[in-house]
Coordinates of C-alpha atoms and ligand atoms in Angstrom, one line a residue:
M1 CA 109.3 -14.6 76.5
K2 CA 112.1 -13.3 78.7
K3 CA 110.0 -13.8 81.7
H4 CA 109.3 -17.4 80.6
L5 CA 112.9 -18.1 80.1
L6 CA 113.7 -16.7 83.4
S7 CA 111.1 -18.9 85.1
I8 CA 112.5 -21.9 83.3
A9 CA 115.9 -21.0 84.6
V10 CA 114.6 -20.6 88.1
L11 CA 112.7 -23.9 87.9
S12 CA 115.8 -25.8 86.7
L13 CA 117.8 -24.3 89.5
L14 CA 115.2 -25.4 92.0
A15 CA 115.1 -28.9 90.4
A16 CA 118.9 -29.0 90.7
A17 CA 118.7 -27.9 94.3
A18 CA 116.1 -30.6 95.0
A19 CA 118.4 -33.3 93.4
S20 CA 121.4 -32.1 95.3
S21 CA 119.5 -32.2 98.7
A22 CA 118.7 -35.8 98.0
S23 CA 122.2 -36.7 97.0
A24 CA 124.0 -34.7 99.7
Q25 CA 123.6 -37.6 102.0
E26 CA 124.6 -40.1 99.4
N27 CA 127.4 -41.5 101.6
Y28 CA 125.1 -41.9 104.6
Q29 CA 125.9 -44.9 106.8
P30 CA 123.5 -45.8 109.6
S31 CA 125.1 -45.4 113.0
P32 CA 125.2 -48.4 115.4
E33 CA 122.3 -46.8 117.3
I34 CA 120.2 -46.7 114.2
V35 CA 121.0 -50.3 113.3
K36 CA 119.9 -51.4 116.7
A37 CA 116.7 -49.2 116.5
Q38 CA 116.0 -50.8 113.1
E39 CA 116.2 -54.3 114.5
Q40 CA 113.9 -53.4 117.4
F41 CA 111.5 -51.7 115.0
R42 CA 111.3 -54.8 112.9
E43 CA 110.6 -57.0 115.9
N44 CA 107.7 -54.9 117.0
R45 CA 105.7 -55.7 113.8
F46 CA 102.6 -53.8 115.0
G47 CA 102.0 -50.2 115.8
I48 CA 99.1 -47.8 116.2
F49 CA 98.9 -44.6 114.2
I50 CA 96.9 -41.7 115.9
H51 CA 95.6 -38.9 113.7
W52 CA 94.4 -36.2 115.9
G53 CA 94.2 -32.4 115.6
I54 CA 91.7 -29.6 115.6
Y55 CA 90.3 -31.1 112.4
S56 CA 88.6 -33.8 114.5
M57 CA 86.1 -31.1 115.4
Y58 CA 85.0 -30.8 111.7
G59 CA 84.4 -34.6 111.8
Q60 CA 85.5 -34.8 108.1
G61 CA 89.0 -36.2 108.3
E62 CA 92.3 -34.4 108.4
W63 CA 91.9 -32.6 105.1
A64 CA 88.8 -30.6 106.1
L65 CA 90.6 -27.3 105.5
N66 CA 91.5 -28.2 102.0
Y67 CA 88.3 -30.0 100.9
N68 CA 85.9 -27.3 102.2
G69 CA 87.7 -24.6 100.4
L70 CA 88.2 -22.6 103.6
T71 CA 90.7 -20.0 104.2
H72 CA 93.1 -20.9 106.9
E73 CA 92.0 -17.9 108.9
E74 CA 88.4 -19.2 109.0
Y75 CA 89.4 -22.8 109.6
S76 CA 91.7 -22.0 112.5
K77 CA 88.9 -20.4 114.5
M78 CA 87.9 -24.0 115.5
A79 CA 91.1 -24.0 117.7
G80 CA 89.3 -21.6 120.0
G81 CA 86.8 -24.3 120.9
F82 CA 89.1 -27.3 121.1
Y83 CA 88.7 -28.7 124.5
P84 CA 89.0 -32.5 124.5
A85 CA 87.7 -33.0 128.0
D86 CA 88.0 -36.8 128.0
F87 CA 91.6 -36.9 126.7
D88 CA 93.4 -39.4 128.9
A89 CA 96.9 -40.5 127.7
A90 CA 96.8 -43.4 130.1
E91 CA 93.6 -44.8 128.6
W92 CA 95.0 -44.5 125.1
V93 CA 98.3 -46.2 125.8
S94 CA 96.5 -49.0 127.7
A95 CA 94.2 -49.6 124.8
V96 CA 97.2 -49.8 122.4
K97 CA 99.0 -52.2 124.8
A98 CA 95.9 -54.3 125.1
A99 CA 95.8 -54.5 121.3
G100 CA 99.2 -56.1 121.4
A101 CA 100.7 -53.1 119.5
K102 CA 104.3 -52.2 120.3
Y103 CA 104.6 -48.6 119.4
I104 CA 102.5 -45.4 118.7
C105 CA 103.0 -42.9 116.0
I106 CA 101.0 -39.6 116.5
T107 CA 100.5 -36.6 114.4
T108 CA 102.3 -33.7 116.1
R109 CA 101.5 -31.3 113.3
H110 CA 99.5 -32.1 110.2
H111 CA 99.0 -30.3 106.9
D112 CA 96.7 -27.7 108.6
G113 CA 99.8 -26.6 110.5
F114 CA 98.3 -26.9 113.9
S115 CA 100.8 -28.1 116.5
M116 CA 99.5 -30.5 119.2
F117 CA 102.4 -29.7 121.4
D118 CA 103.7 -26.7 123.3
S119 CA 105.7 -25.0 120.6
K120 CA 107.6 -21.8 121.1
C121 CA 108.2 -21.6 117.4
T122 CA 104.5 -20.7 116.7
D123 CA 101.4 -19.5 118.5
Y124 CA 99.2 -21.8 116.4
D125 CA 99.5 -24.6 118.9
I126 CA 97.7 -26.4 121.7
M127 CA 98.9 -24.0 124.4
D128 CA 98.4 -20.6 122.7
A129 CA 95.4 -21.2 120.4
T130 CA 93.1 -23.4 122.4
P131 CA 91.4 -23.2 125.8
F132 CA 92.7 -26.7 126.6
R133 CA 96.3 -25.5 127.3
R134 CA 97.6 -29.0 127.9
D135 CA 100.6 -30.3 126.0
I136 CA 99.0 -33.4 124.5
I137 CA 102.3 -34.7 123.2
A138 CA 104.0 -34.2 126.6
E139 CA 101.2 -36.1 128.3
L140 CA 101.3 -38.9 125.8
A141 CA 105.1 -39.1 125.9
A142 CA 105.1 -39.3 129.8
E143 CA 102.5 -42.1 129.7
C144 CA 104.4 -44.0 127.0
E145 CA 107.5 -43.8 129.1
R146 CA 105.5 -45.1 132.1
Q147 CA 104.1 -48.0 130.1
D148 CA 107.3 -48.6 128.1
M149 CA 105.7 -47.9 124.8
P150 CA 108.0 -46.4 122.0
L151 CA 106.6 -43.1 120.6
H152 CA 107.0 -42.0 117.0
F153 CA 106.2 -38.5 115.7
Y154 CA 104.4 -37.9 112.4
Y155 CA 105.5 -34.5 111.1
S156 CA 104.1 -32.8 108.0
L157 CA 106.3 -31.0 105.6
I158 CA 103.3 -29.2 104.3
D159 CA 101.7 -26.2 106.0
W160 CA 98.5 -24.9 104.5
G161 CA 98.5 -21.9 106.9
R162 CA 101.9 -20.3 107.1
T163 CA 102.5 -17.7 104.4
D164 CA 106.2 -18.7 104.1
A165 CA 105.3 -22.4 103.5
P166 CA 105.9 -23.2 99.8
R167 CA 102.6 -23.8 98.0
G168 CA 102.4 -27.2 96.4
R169 CA 99.5 -29.0 94.6
T170 CA 97.2 -29.0 97.7
G171 CA 95.8 -26.3 99.9
Q172 CA 96.0 -23.7 97.2
G173 CA 92.9 -21.8 98.3
T174 CA 93.8 -21.3 102.0
G175 CA 95.2 -17.8 101.6
R176 CA 98.9 -18.3 101.1
P177 CA 100.8 -16.4 98.5
E178 CA 101.8 -18.1 95.3
A179 CA 105.5 -17.7 95.8
T180 CA 107.4 -17.6 99.0
D181 CA 110.9 -17.4 100.3
P182 CA 111.0 -20.7 102.2
D183 CA 114.1 -19.9 104.4
T184 CA 112.0 -18.9 107.4
Y185 CA 109.7 -21.9 106.9
F186 CA 112.6 -24.3 107.0
D187 CA 114.0 -22.5 110.1
F188 CA 110.6 -23.0 111.6
M189 CA 110.6 -26.7 110.9
K190 CA 114.1 -27.1 112.3
C191 CA 112.9 -25.1 115.4
Q192 CA 110.0 -27.5 115.9
L193 CA 112.0 -30.7 115.2
T194 CA 114.5 -29.5 117.8
E195 CA 111.7 -29.1 120.3
L196 CA 110.2 -32.5 119.5
L197 CA 113.6 -34.2 119.9
T198 CA 114.7 -32.5 123.0
R199 CA 111.6 -32.2 125.2
Y200 CA 109.7 -35.4 124.9
G201 CA 112.3 -38.1 125.8
N202 CA 113.3 -40.8 123.4
V203 CA 111.6 -40.5 120.0
G204 CA 111.5 -43.7 118.1
C205 CA 110.9 -42.2 114.7
I206 CA 110.3 -38.9 112.8
W207 CA 107.7 -39.9 110.2
F208 CA 107.6 -37.2 107.5
D209 CA 104.7 -36.7 105.2
G210 CA 103.9 -34.4 102.3
N211 CA 106.9 -34.7 100.1
W212 CA 104.4 -35.7 97.3
D213 CA 103.0 -32.2 97.4
H214 CA 105.8 -31.0 95.1
E215 CA 107.3 -34.2 93.9
E216 CA 106.7 -34.6 90.1
W217 CA 104.9 -31.3 90.1
E218 CA 105.8 -28.3 87.9
Q219 CA 107.3 -26.5 90.9
P220 CA 109.8 -28.9 92.5
L221 CA 111.0 -28.0 96.0
D222 CA 114.2 -28.7 97.7
Y223 CA 113.1 -30.2 101.0
R224 CA 116.5 -29.7 102.5
Y225 CA 116.8 -33.2 103.8
D226 CA 120.5 -32.7 103.8
E227 CA 119.9 -30.3 106.7
L228 CA 116.8 -31.9 108.4
Y229 CA 118.0 -35.5 108.5
P230 CA 121.4 -34.8 110.1
L231 CA 119.8 -32.5 112.6
I232 CA 117.5 -35.3 113.7
H233 CA 120.3 -37.8 114.1
E234 CA 122.5 -35.3 115.8
L235 CA 119.8 -34.6 118.4
Q236 CA 118.8 -38.3 118.8
P237 CA 121.3 -40.7 117.2
G238 CA 118.8 -43.6 117.6
C239 CA 115.8 -41.9 116.1
L240 CA 114.6 -43.5 112.9
I241 CA 113.7 -41.4 109.9
G242 CA 110.8 -42.4 107.6
N243 CA 109.3 -40.5 104.8
N244 CA 105.9 -41.2 103.3
H245 CA 106.9 -40.1 99.8
H246 CA 105.9 -43.2 97.9
I247 CA 109.2 -43.3 96.1
T248 CA 112.6 -45.0 96.5
P249 CA 114.0 -44.1 100.0
Y250 CA 116.4 -41.2 100.0
P251 CA 119.8 -41.8 101.6
G252 CA 119.5 -41.0 105.3
E253 CA 116.1 -42.7 105.7
N254 CA 116.0 -45.6 108.0
I255 CA 112.6 -47.3 107.2
Q256 CA 110.5 -47.5 104.0
I257 CA 106.9 -46.5 104.3
F258 CA 104.0 -47.9 102.3
E259 CA 100.7 -46.0 102.5
R260 CA 97.6 -48.3 102.4
D261 CA 99.7 -50.7 100.6
I262 CA 101.2 -54.1 101.4
P263 CA 104.8 -53.9 100.2
G264 CA 105.0 -55.1 96.6
E265 CA 101.3 -55.1 95.9
N266 CA 100.9 -51.4 95.0
T267 CA 97.2 -51.7 95.3
A268 CA 96.9 -48.0 96.0
G269 CA 98.8 -47.4 92.8
W270 CA 101.1 -44.7 94.3
H271 CA 104.3 -46.5 94.9
S272 CA 107.0 -46.2 92.3
G273 CA 109.9 -46.9 94.6
G274 CA 110.2 -50.7 94.7
V275 CA 110.6 -52.6 97.9
S276 CA 113.9 -52.1 99.9
T277 CA 115.7 -55.2 100.7
T278 CA 117.7 -53.6 103.4
L279 CA 115.4 -51.1 105.2
P280 CA 112.7 -52.2 107.6
L281 CA 109.3 -51.8 106.0
E282 CA 106.1 -50.3 107.4
T283 CA 102.6 -50.3 105.9
C284 CA 100.2 -47.7 107.3
Q285 CA 96.5 -48.5 107.0
T286 CA 93.1 -47.1 108.2
M287 CA 90.7 -49.0 110.3
N288 CA 87.7 -47.6 108.5
G289 CA 88.5 -45.4 105.4
S290 CA 89.8 -42.3 107.1
W291 CA 92.8 -41.1 109.0
G292 CA 91.4 -38.2 111.0
Y293 CA 88.0 -38.6 112.7
R294 CA 85.2 -38.7 110.2
M295 CA 81.8 -39.1 111.7
T296 CA 80.1 -40.4 108.6
D297 CA 82.6 -43.1 108.1
Q298 CA 81.4 -46.2 110.0
N299 CA 82.8 -48.5 107.3
Y300 CA 85.2 -50.3 109.7
K301 CA 87.1 -53.4 108.5
S302 CA 86.1 -56.5 110.4
V303 CA 88.3 -58.0 113.1
D304 CA 89.1 -60.9 110.8
E305 CA 90.1 -58.6 108.0
L306 CA 92.4 -56.6 110.3
I307 CA 94.0 -59.7 111.6
R308 CA 94.6 -60.9 108.0
Y309 CA 96.0 -57.5 107.1
L310 CA 98.5 -57.7 110.0
V311 CA 99.4 -61.3 109.1
S312 CA 99.8 -60.3 105.4
T313 CA 102.1 -57.4 106.3
A314 CA 104.2 -59.6 108.5
G315 CA 104.2 -62.1 105.7
R316 CA 105.8 -59.5 103.5
D317 CA 108.4 -58.7 106.1
A318 CA 106.7 -55.5 107.1
N319 CA 105.2 -53.8 110.1
L320 CA 101.6 -52.7 110.2
L321 CA 100.9 -49.2 111.5
L322 CA 97.1 -49.3 112.0
N323 CA 95.3 -46.0 112.4
V324 CA 92.7 -44.7 114.9
G325 CA 91.2 -41.2 114.7
P326 CA 90.2 -39.9 118.1
Q327 CA 87.0 -37.8 118.4
P328 CA 87.1 -34.2 119.4
D329 CA 86.2 -35.1 123.0
G330 CA 89.5 -37.1 123.2
N331 CA 87.9 -40.6 123.1
I332 CA 89.0 -43.2 120.6
P333 CA 85.8 -44.3 118.8
A334 CA 84.2 -47.3 120.4
A335 CA 84.3 -49.3 117.1
A336 CA 88.0 -48.8 117.0
L337 CA 88.5 -49.8 120.6
E338 CA 86.6 -53.0 120.1
R339 CA 88.8 -54.0 117.2
L340 CA 91.9 -53.2 119.1
A341 CA 90.9 -55.4 122.0
A342 CA 90.0 -58.3 119.6
M343 CA 93.3 -58.0 117.8
G344 CA 95.1 -58.1 121.2
E345 CA 93.2 -61.3 122.1
W346 CA 94.3 -62.9 118.9
L347 CA 97.9 -61.8 119.3
G348 CA 97.8 -63.1 122.9
T349 CA 97.5 -66.6 121.4
Y350 CA 99.4 -66.3 118.1
G351 CA 101.8 -63.4 118.8
E352 CA 104.8 -65.7 118.7
T353 CA 104.2 -66.2 115.0
I354 CA 104.2 -62.5 114.3
Y355 CA 106.5 -60.5 116.7
G356 CA 110.2 -60.8 116.1
T357 CA 109.7 -62.9 113.0
R358 CA 111.0 -62.3 109.4
S359 CA 109.5 -63.3 106.2
T360 CA 112.3 -63.9 103.7
L361 CA 112.3 -67.6 103.1
V362 CA 109.1 -68.1 101.1
K363 CA 107.2 -65.5 99.1
P364 CA 103.5 -65.0 99.6
Q365 CA 101.5 -67.9 98.1
P366 CA 98.0 -68.3 96.7
W367 CA 97.0 -69.9 100.0
G368 CA 98.6 -67.3 102.4
V369 CA 102.0 -66.2 103.7
T370 CA 104.8 -67.4 105.9
T371 CA 106.8 -66.0 108.8
H372 CA 109.8 -67.6 110.5
K373 CA 112.2 -67.4 113.5
D374 CA 115.1 -69.6 114.4
D375 CA 114.2 -73.2 113.7
R376 CA 110.5 -72.7 113.0
M377 CA 108.5 -71.4 110.1
W378 CA 104.8 -70.7 110.3
L379 CA 102.4 -71.1 107.4
H380 CA 99.6 -68.6 107.7
V381 CA 96.9 -70.3 105.7
F382 CA 93.9 -68.2 104.8
P383 CA 91.2 -70.8 104.7
A384 CA 89.1 -69.3 101.9
D385 CA 92.2 -69.0 99.7
A386 CA 93.6 -72.3 100.7
F387 CA 90.4 -74.2 99.8
K388 CA 90.9 -72.9 96.3
A389 CA 94.6 -73.3 96.1
A390 CA 95.0 -76.8 97.7
A391 CA 95.2 -79.8 95.4
D392 CA 94.2 -83.1 97.0
G393 CA 94.2 -81.3 100.3
Q394 CA 97.8 -80.4 99.8
I395 CA 99.5 -77.0 99.6
Y396 CA 102.8 -76.3 98.0
V397 CA 105.4 -74.3 100.0
P398 CA 108.4 -73.3 97.8
Y399 CA 110.9 -73.6 100.7
K400 CA 114.3 -74.1 99.1
D401 CA 116.6 -73.1 102.0
G402 CA 118.0 -76.5 102.5
R403 CA 117.2 -77.3 106.1
K404 CA 115.5 -80.7 106.7
V405 CA 112.0 -80.5 108.1
A406 CA 111.6 -82.4 111.3
S407 CA 107.8 -82.0 111.9
V408 CA 104.7 -80.2 110.6
T409 CA 101.9 -79.6 113.1
P410 CA 98.9 -77.4 113.5
Y411 CA 100.0 -74.4 115.7
G412 CA 99.4 -75.2 119.3
S413 CA 98.8 -79.0 118.8
S414 CA 102.3 -80.5 118.6
D415 CA 100.8 -84.0 119.1
V416 CA 99.0 -83.8 115.8
K417 CA 101.4 -84.6 112.9
L418 CA 100.5 -83.4 109.4
A419 CA 101.8 -85.4 106.5
F420 CA 104.5 -83.7 104.4
K421 CA 106.9 -84.4 101.6
Q422 CA 110.1 -82.4 101.2
Y423 CA 111.8 -82.0 97.8
K424 CA 114.5 -79.7 96.5
E425 CA 111.8 -77.6 95.0
G426 CA 109.9 -77.3 98.3
L427 CA 107.4 -78.8 100.6
F428 CA 104.0 -80.4 100.0
I429 CA 101.9 -80.3 103.1
T430 CA 98.6 -82.0 103.7
L431 CA 96.1 -79.7 105.5
P432 CA 93.9 -81.4 108.1
E433 CA 90.6 -82.5 106.7
D434 CA 88.8 -80.7 109.5
M435 CA 90.7 -77.4 109.0
P436 CA 88.2 -74.7 110.2
A437 CA 86.9 -72.4 107.5
D438 CA 85.8 -69.6 109.9
V439 CA 89.2 -68.5 111.3
P440 CA 91.0 -65.5 109.8
D441 CA 94.3 -67.4 109.8
Y442 CA 95.0 -71.1 110.2
I443 CA 98.6 -71.5 111.4
V444 CA 100.7 -74.5 110.6
E445 CA 104.1 -74.9 112.3
V446 CA 107.1 -76.3 110.5
T447 CA 110.0 -77.2 112.7
F448 CA 113.5 -77.7 111.1
R449 CA 116.0 -80.2 112.3
Ligands
LIG1 C1 98.4 -39.2 103.3 C2 97.4 -38.2 103.7 C3 97.6 -37.7 105.1 C4 97.8 -38.8 106.0 C5 98.8 -39.8 105.5 C6 98.9 -41.0 106.4 O1 99.7 -38.6 103.1 O2 97.5 -37.1 102.8 O3 96.5 -36.9 105.4 O4 98.2 -38.3 107.2 O5 98.5 -40.2 104.3 O6 99.6 -42.0 105.8

């Protein structure tokens, strides 16, 4: 009984500590550098996520260690064979560019604890534990700098290998003790974050993941954001902080992340945090069903689906961070490359209706979504939905912002005028009778006076 009471006391202390960490930054105000970075981030609208680690060798996604019930000792032996001979940062960045994406976010260290960069804070990294001995993050950072591509770093708060990393709901069978003294683990994370923010040029964002491992679990953990966040902003005042925790953003965070979820839809059922009206939003999504390379997963979304997903996120005022999982040989899978190229082609024609736009005038509608910039608003009509939603060939656009509409035309055909009526309650627009059914997105341009 005594022991029980003691552990309740310890748990409530921990819970209080967790709460205090979150509130310690309560008075956080974004610096001018952050405000500028947030604006740029929003304008980019489309980024590519790269999940890559020694787990790619297992070909089972990035959770191979956890799902196979391996000990970390056994799992980590794969590092000794990691030699991605085809890895070429220039090819990767060029493929991302050709896709029309405006930034890259790469896993520097995932839950398996393996560091893809030359870290002096551990030997379990690309330089000391593999025969490859090339700093992948340094090569990518240099290439991103050359091609003017902002680089973001995914960084896991979980470590299924280190014996000082607090055990949460996952990775319980990997050989870590049940209880740890996390001080050295937090020192280690600070050591690595300092490396990442001082050695690789400008870092666009630190993208945390893994908070959910303790959140709402019987053993809460103080993630010490009151130490980690200021450290990041001290080292790079313009580096955004995002945290994939699925809850309301903590003070000190600069973007809100939605995992496999278009903001507000909560299709994945994980999000309990609402949608921020002040922070830029980002939805991360897989191209097939996996983040890390999974050889049995050829279930790729079609190009049309991916385009519609990008348009749907922009139409909810959010960025899309679309994932690729490179193979163990360093190549991005061919199926992913094809889709990237096709998206780039589409954006080459319609990019103006996506990049640098906002979507705050008209909420998503049964026929599609809207984006806008300056004196123009674009209706992204999804044909299959529109055929169902349109009445007498007309769609209703609840635009109530007051500006008078000057013209409505199919995007790219300013000589064709579409009939419209404008009321206080919104617009009624007549879609062309010959609107194609086989395009992912039919765009109508509304110009205001
Ligand atoms: C989840 C997964 C993790 C993945 C991340 C990407 O948190 O656990 O493996 O990296 O989503 O959003």
